[in-house]
Coordinates of C-alpha atoms and ligand atoms in Angstrom, one line a residue:
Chain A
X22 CA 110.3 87.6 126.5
X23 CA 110.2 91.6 125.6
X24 CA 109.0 93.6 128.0
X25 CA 108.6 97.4 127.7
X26 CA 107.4 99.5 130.7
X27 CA 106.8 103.5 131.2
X28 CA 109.2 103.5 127.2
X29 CA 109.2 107.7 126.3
X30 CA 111.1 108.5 123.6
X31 CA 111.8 112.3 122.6
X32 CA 112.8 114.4 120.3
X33 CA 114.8 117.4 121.0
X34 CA 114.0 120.1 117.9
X35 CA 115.4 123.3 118.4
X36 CA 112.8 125.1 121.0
X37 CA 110.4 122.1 120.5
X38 CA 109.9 118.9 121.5
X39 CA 108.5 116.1 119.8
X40 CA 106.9 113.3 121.9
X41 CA 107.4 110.0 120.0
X42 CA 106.3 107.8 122.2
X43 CA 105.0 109.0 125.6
X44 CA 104.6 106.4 128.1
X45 CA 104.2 102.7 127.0
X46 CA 103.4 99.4 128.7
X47 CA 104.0 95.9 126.6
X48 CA 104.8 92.3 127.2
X49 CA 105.6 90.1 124.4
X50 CA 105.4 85.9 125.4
X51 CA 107.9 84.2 123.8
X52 CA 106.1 82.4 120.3
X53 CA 103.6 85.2 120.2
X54 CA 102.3 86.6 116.9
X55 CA 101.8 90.6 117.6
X56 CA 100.2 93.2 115.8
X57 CA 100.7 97.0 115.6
X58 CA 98.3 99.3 114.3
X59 CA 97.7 102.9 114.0
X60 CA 97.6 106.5 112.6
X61 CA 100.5 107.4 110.4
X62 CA 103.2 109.3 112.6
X63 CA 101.8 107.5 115.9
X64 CA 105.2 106.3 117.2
X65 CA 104.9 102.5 115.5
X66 CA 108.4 102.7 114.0
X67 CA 109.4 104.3 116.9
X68 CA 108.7 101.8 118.9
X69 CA 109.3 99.2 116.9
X70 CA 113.3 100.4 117.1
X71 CA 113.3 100.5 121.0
X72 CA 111.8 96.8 120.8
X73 CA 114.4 95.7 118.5
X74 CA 117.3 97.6 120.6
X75 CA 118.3 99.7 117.6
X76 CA 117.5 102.8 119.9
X77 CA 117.2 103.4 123.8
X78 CA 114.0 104.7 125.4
X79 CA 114.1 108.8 126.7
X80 CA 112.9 107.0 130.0
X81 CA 111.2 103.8 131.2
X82 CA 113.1 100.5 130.7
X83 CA 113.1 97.7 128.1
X84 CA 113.6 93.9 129.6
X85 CA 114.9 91.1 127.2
X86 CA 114.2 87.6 129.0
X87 CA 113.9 89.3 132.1
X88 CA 117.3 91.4 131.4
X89 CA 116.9 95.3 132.2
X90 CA 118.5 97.0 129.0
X91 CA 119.7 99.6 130.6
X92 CA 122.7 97.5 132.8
X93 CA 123.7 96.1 128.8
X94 CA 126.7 97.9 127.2
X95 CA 126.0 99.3 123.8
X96 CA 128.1 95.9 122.2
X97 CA 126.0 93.6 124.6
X98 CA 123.1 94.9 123.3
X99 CA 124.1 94.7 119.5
X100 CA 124.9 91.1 120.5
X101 CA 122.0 90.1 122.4
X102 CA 120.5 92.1 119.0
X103 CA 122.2 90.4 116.5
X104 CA 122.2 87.4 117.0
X105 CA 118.2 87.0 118.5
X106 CA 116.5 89.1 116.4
X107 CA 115.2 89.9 112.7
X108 CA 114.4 93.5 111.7
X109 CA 112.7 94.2 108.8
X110 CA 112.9 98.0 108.1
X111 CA 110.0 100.4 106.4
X112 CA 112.5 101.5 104.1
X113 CA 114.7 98.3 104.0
X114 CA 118.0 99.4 104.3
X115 CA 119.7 97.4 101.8
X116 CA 123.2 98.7 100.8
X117 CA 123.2 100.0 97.1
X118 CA 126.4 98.7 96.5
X119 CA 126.2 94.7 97.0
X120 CA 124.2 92.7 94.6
X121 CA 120.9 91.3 96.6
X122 CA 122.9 88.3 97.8
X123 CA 125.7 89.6 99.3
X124 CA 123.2 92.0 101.0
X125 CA 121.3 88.6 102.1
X126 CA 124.3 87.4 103.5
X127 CA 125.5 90.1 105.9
X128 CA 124.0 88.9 109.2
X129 CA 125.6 85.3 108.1
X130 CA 129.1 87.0 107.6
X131 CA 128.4 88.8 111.2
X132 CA 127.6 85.3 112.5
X133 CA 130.8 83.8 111.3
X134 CA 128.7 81.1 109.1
X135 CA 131.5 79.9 106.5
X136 CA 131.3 81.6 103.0
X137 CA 130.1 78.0 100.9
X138 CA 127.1 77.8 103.6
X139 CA 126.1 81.4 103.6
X140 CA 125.7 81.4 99.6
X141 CA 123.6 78.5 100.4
X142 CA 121.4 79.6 102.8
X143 CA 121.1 82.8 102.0
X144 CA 120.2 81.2 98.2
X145 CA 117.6 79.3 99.7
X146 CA 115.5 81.9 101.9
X147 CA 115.7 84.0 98.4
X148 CA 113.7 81.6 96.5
X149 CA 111.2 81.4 99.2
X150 CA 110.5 84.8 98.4
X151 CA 110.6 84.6 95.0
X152 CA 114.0 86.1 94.3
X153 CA 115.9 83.0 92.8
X154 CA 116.3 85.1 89.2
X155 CA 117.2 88.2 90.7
X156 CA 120.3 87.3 92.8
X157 CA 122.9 89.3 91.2
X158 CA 121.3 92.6 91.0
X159 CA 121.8 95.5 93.1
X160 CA 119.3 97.0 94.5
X161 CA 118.2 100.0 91.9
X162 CA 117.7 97.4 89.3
X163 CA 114.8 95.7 91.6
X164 CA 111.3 97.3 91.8
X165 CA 110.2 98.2 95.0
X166 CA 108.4 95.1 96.3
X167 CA 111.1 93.0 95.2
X168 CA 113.4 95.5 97.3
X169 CA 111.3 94.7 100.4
X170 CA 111.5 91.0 99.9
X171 CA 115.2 91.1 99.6
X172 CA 115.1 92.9 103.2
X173 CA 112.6 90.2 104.4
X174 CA 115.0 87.8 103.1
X175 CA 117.6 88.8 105.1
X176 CA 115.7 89.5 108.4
X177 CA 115.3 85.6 108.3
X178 CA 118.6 83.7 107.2
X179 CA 120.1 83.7 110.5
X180 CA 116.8 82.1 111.7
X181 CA 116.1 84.3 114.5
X182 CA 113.9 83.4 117.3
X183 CA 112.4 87.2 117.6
X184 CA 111.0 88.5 114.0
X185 CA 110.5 92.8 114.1
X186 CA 108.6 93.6 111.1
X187 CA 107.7 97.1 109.9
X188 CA 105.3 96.8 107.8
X189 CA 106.7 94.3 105.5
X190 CA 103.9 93.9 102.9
X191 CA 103.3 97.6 102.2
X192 CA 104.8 97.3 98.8
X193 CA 103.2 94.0 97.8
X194 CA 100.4 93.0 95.2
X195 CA 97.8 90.7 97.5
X196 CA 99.5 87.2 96.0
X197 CA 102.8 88.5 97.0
X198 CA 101.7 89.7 100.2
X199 CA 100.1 85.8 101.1
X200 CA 102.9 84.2 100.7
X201 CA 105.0 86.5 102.6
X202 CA 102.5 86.0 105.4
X203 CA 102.2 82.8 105.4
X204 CA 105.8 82.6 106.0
X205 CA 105.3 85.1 109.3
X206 CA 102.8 82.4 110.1
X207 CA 105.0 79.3 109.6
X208 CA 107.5 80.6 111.4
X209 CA 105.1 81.4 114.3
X210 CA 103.9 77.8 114.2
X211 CA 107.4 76.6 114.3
X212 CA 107.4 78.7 117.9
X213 CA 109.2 82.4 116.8
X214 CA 108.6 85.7 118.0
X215 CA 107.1 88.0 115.6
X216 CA 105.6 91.5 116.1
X217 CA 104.7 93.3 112.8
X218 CA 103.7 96.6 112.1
X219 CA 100.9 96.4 109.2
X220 CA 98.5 98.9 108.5
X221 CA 95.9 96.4 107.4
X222 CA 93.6 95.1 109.3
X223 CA 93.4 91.6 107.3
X224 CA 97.4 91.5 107.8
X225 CA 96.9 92.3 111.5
X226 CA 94.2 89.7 111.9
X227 CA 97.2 87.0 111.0
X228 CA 98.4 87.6 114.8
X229 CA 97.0 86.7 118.2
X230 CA 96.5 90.3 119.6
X231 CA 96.8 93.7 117.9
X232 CA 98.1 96.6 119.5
X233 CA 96.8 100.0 118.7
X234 CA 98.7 102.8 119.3
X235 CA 98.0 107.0 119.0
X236 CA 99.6 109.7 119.9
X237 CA 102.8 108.0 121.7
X238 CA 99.9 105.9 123.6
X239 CA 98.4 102.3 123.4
X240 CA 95.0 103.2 122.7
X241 CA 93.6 99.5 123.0
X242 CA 94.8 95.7 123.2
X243 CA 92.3 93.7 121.2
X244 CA 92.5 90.0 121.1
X245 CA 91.9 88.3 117.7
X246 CA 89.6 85.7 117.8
X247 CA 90.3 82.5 116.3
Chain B
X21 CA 96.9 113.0 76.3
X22 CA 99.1 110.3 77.1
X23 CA 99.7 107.5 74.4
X24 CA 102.1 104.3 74.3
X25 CA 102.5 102.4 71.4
X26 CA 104.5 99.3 71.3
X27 CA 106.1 100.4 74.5
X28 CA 109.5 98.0 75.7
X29 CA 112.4 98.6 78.1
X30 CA 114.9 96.3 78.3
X31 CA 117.8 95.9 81.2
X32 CA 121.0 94.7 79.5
X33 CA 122.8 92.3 82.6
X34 CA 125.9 91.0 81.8
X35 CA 124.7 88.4 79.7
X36 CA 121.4 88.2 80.0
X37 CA 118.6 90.9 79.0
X38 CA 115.3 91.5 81.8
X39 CA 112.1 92.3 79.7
X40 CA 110.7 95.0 82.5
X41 CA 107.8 95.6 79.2
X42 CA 107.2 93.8 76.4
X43 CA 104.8 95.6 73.9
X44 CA 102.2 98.2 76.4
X45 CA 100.1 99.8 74.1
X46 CA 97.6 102.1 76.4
X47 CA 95.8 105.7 75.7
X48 CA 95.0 108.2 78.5
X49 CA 92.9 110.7 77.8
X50 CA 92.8 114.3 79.5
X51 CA 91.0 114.4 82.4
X52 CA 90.6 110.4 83.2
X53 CA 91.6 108.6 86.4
X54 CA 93.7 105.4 85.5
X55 CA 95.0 102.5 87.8
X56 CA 97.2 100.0 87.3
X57 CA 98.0 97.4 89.6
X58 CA 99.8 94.1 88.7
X59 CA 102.1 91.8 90.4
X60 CA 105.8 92.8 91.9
X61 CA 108.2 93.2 89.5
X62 CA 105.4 93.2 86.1
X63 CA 107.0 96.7 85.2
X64 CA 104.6 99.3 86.9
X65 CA 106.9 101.8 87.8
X66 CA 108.9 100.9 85.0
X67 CA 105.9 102.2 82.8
X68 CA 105.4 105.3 85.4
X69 CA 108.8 106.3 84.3
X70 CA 108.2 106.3 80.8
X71 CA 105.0 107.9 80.9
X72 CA 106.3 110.6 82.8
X73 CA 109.0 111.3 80.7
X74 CA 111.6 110.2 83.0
X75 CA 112.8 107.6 81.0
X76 CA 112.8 106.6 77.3
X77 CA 111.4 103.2 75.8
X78 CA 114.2 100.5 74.2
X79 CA 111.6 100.1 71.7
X80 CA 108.1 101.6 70.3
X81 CA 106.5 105.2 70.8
X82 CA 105.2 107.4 73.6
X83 CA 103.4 110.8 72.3
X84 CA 102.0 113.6 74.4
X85 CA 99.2 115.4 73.4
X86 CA 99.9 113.7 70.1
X87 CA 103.5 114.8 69.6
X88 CA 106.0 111.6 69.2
X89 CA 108.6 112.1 72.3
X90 CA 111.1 110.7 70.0
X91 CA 111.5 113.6 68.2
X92 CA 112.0 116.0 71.3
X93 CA 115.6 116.1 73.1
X94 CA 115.9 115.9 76.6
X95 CA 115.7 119.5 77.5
X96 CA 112.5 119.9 75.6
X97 CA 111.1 116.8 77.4
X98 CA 112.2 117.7 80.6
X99 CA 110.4 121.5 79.8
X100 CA 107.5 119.4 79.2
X101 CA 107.7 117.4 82.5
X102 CA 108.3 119.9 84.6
X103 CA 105.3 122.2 83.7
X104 CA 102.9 119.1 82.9
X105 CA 103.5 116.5 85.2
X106 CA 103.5 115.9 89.1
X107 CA 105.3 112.4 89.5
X108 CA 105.2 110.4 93.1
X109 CA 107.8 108.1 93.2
X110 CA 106.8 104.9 95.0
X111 CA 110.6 105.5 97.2
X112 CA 109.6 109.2 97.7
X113 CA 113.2 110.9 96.4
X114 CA 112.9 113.6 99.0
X115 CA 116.3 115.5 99.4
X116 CA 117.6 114.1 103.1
X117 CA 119.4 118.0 103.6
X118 CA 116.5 120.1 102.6
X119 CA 113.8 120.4 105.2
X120 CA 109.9 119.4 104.3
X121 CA 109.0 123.0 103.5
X122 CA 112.0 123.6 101.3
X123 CA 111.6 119.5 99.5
X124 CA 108.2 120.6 98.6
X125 CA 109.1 124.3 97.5
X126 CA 111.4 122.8 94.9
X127 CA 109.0 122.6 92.1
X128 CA 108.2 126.3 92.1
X129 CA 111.7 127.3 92.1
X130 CA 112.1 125.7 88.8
X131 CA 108.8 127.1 87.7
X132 CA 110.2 130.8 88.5
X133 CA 108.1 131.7 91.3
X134 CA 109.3 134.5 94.4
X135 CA 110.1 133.2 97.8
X136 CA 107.1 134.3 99.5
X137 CA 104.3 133.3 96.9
X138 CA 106.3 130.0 97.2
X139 CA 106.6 129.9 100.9
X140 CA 102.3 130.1 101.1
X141 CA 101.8 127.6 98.2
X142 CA 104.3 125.0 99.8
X143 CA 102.7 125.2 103.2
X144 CA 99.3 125.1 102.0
X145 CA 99.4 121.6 100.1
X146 CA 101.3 120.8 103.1
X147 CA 98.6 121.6 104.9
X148 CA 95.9 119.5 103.0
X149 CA 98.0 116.3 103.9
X150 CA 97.9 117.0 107.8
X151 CA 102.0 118.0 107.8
X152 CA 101.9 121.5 109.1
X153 CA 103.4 120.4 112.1
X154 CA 106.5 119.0 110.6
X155 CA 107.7 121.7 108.0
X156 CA 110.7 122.3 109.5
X157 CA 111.5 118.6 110.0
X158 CA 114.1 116.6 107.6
X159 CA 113.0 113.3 105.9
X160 CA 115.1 111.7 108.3
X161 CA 113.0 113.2 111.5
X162 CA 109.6 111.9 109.7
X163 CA 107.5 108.8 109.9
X164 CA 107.5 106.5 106.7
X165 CA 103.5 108.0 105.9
X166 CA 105.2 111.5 106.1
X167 CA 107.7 111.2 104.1
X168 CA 105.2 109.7 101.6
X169 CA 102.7 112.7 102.3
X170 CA 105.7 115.0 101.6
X171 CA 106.0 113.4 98.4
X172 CA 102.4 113.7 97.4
X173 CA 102.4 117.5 98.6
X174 CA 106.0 118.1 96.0
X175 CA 104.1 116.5 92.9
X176 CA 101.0 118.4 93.7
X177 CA 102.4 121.9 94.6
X178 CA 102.6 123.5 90.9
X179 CA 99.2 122.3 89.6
X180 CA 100.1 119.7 87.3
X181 CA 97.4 118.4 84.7
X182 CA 98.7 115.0 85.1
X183 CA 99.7 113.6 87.9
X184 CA 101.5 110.3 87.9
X185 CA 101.4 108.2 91.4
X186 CA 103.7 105.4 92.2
X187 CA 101.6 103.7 95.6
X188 CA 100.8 106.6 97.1
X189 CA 98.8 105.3 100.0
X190 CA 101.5 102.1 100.4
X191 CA 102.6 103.4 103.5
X192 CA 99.5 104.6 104.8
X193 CA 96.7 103.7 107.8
X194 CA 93.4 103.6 106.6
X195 CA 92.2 107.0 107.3
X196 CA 94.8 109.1 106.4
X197 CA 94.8 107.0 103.2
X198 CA 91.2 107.7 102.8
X199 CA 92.0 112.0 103.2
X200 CA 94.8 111.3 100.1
X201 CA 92.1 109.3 97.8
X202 CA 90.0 112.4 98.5
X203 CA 92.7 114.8 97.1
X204 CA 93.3 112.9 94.0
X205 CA 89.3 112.4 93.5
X206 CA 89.1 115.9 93.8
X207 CA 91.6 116.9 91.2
X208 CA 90.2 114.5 89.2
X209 CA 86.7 115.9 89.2
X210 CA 88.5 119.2 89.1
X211 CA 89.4 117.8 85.3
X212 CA 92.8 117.0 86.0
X213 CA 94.5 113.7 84.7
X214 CA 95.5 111.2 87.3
X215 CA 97.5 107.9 86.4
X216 CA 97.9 105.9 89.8
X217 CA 99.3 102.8 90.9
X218 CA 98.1 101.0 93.7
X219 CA 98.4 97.4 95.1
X220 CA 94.9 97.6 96.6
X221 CA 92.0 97.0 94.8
X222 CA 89.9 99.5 96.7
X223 CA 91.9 102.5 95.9
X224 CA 92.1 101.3 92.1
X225 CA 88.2 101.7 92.3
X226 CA 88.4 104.9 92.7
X227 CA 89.6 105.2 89.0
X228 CA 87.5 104.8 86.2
X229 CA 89.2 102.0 84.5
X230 CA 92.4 99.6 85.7
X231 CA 94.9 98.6 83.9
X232 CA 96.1 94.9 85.1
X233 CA 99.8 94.6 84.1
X234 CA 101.3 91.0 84.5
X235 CA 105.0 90.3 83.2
X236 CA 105.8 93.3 81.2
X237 CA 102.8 93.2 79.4
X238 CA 98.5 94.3 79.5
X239 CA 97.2 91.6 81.0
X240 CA 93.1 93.0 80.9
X241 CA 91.6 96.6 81.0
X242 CA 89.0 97.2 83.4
X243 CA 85.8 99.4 83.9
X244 CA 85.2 100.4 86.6
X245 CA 81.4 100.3 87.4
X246 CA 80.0 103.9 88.4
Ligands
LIG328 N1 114.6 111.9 114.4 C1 113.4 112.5 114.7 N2 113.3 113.8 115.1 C2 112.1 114.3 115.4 N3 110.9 113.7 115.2 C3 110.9 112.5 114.8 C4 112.1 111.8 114.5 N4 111.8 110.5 114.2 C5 110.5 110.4 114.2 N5 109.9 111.6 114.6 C6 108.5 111.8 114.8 O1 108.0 110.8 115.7 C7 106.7 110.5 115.4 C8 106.6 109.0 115.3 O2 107.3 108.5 114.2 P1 107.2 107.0 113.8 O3 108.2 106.8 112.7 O4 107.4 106.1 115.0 O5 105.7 106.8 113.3 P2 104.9 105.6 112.6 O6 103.8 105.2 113.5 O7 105.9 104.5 112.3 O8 104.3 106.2 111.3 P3 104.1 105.6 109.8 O9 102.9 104.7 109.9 O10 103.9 106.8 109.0 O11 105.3 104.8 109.4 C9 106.3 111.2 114.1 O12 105.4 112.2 114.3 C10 107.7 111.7 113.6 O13 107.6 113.0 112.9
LIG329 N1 117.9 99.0 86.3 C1 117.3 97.7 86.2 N2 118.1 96.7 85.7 C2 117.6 95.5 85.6 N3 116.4 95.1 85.9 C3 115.5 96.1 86.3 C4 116.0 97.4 86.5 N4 114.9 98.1 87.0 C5 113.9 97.3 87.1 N5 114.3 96.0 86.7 C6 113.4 94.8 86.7 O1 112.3 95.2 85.9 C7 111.1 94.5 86.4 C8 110.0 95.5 86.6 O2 110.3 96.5 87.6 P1 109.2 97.5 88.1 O3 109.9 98.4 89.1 O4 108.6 98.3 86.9 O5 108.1 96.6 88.8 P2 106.8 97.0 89.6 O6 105.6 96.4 88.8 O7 106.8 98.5 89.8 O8 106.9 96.2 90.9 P3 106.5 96.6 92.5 O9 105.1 96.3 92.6 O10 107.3 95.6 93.2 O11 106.9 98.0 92.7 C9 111.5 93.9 87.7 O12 111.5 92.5 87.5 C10 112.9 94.4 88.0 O13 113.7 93.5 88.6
LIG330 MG1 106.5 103.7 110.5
LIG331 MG1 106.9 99.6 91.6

């Protein structure tokens, strides 16, 4: 389904050069449940944007369903990206100025979904979070796991078949963070994509494989036993 | 050191109120480790805020070192907070124009201290949390961790008594976690005060007692077995 081969990505600082990601090889299967781990500054988000075609690799290609990236215009790709795949951002991304539904609603409005069924849906996926009493708030009257679970919120309500996840439970007591993955893993029974970023192992053990990565490099694939 | 007495805050919305606290009564003496850890949304940072003189309760009392902060005006508190108290806010607050370096310097320029003695200080705590490779770097050129490590390094660089945490290790892998515990243990058995929240019970054993906060108020108090 994704497919990254030989992905760089570089930084060009002033006389220096920062090596994000130097040189890596990954195949996603379609209704896999992925995990990345690794050292903090070890190209995770990085990669994680590349994945998610929010960025382009320095060099080396990304392949969606067998599609080389690199022959897709930069509004193909925001298609192919919008409408196929969640992201759920470290630091969420929400805009300050729209109360935590509207900010739910966005990839609906994108989608053309009619304003009486957005409301609705995007009501819905809120209280399966846990955010039913906090709809009209913006979000700096939300504490910060109740900011990340608006975010999760809206990487789901266009139900996408590919779910990018960076490290979505960071800011989450250990109840919170269950029920938030258990709804990674219900979606993943239901037959979605997800890869998520987590920095704890218990987290990572929800998926089928984790991927470790250091330095720009996957250290090791490990399978997770069942 | 640190006392609250009948501590509330209250969120005026439209027509409804949000109880973020309800009544916290809680005593910190100099030279203790606290945690608190507690549910999303039960008014953590919310109580951060307020113990670090950021913010003022709706209702009841906070005194420092015995003096009621009611009675001080803002200037006079902020004196207070700026020589007394190194605050890490669990979104990091780092100035997106200013470069790591020059985030980090910021506390010594308001405590009057020249360029270079400021320069060495800045880089050294910088140091300690692995970042001397990134000084030049803006927030937005950083990993999640090192944005949160360039937080830590700010509220640590004028040698604060008290230093207040807001999930300092949230974004964190395991072992660069681990080298940040060891900082704060160290301070701590240095005889500085350290109030820290954390979403992992591991980290809260660290402290010597845990505060668990549910829904605004103290749920239990906790020793923490030696
Ligand atoms: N715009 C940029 N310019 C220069 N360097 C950058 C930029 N963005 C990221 N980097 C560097 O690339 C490296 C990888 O960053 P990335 O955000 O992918 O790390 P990560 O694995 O997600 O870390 P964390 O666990 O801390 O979130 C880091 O060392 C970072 O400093
Ligand atoms: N400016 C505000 N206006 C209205 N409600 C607010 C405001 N700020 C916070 N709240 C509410 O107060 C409650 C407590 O928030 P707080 O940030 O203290 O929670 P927390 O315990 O730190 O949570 P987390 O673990 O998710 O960070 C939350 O329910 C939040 O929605
Ligand atoms: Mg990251
Ligand atoms: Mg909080």
């Amino acid at each position: 389904l994704l497919e990254a081969r030989g992905v760089t990505k570089s930084y060009q600082m002033g006389e220096s050069v920062v090596h994000a990601l130097r040189g890596i090889d990954l195949a996603v299967e379609a209704g896999e449940y992925v995990a990345i781990m690794g050292p903090s500054g070890s190209g995770k988000s990085t990669l994680m944007h590349i994945l998610g075609c929010l960025d382009r690799p320095t060099s080396g290609a990304l392949f969606i369903k067998g599609v080389d990236t690199k022959t897709l215009k930069d509004n193909a790709l925001a298609e192919t990206r919008n409408s196929e795949i969640g992201f759920v951002f470290q630091d969420f991304y929400l805009l300050p100025r729209l109360t935590v539904l509207e900010n739910v609603e966005i990839p609906l409005v994108y989608a053309g979904v009619p304003r009486a069924e957005r409301r609705a849906r995007a009501t819905r996926v809120l209280s399966q979070v846990g955010l039913q009493n906090r709809l009209g708030h913006k979000p700096s009257e939300l504490s910060g796991g109740q900011r990340q679970r608006v975010a999760i919120a809206r990487a789901l309500v266009n139900e996408p078949s590919i779910i990018l996840a960076d490290e979505p439970t960071g800011n989450l007591d250990s109840v919170t963070g269950s029920e938030i993955r258990a709804i990674f893993s219900e979606l993943n029974a239901a037959g979605n994509t997800i890869i998520m970023v987590t920095h704890e192992r218990e987290v990572a053990l929800d998926a089928q494989r984790i991927i470790h990565l250091k330095d720009g490099l996957v250290e090791k694939v490990e399978a997770v036993a069942v």
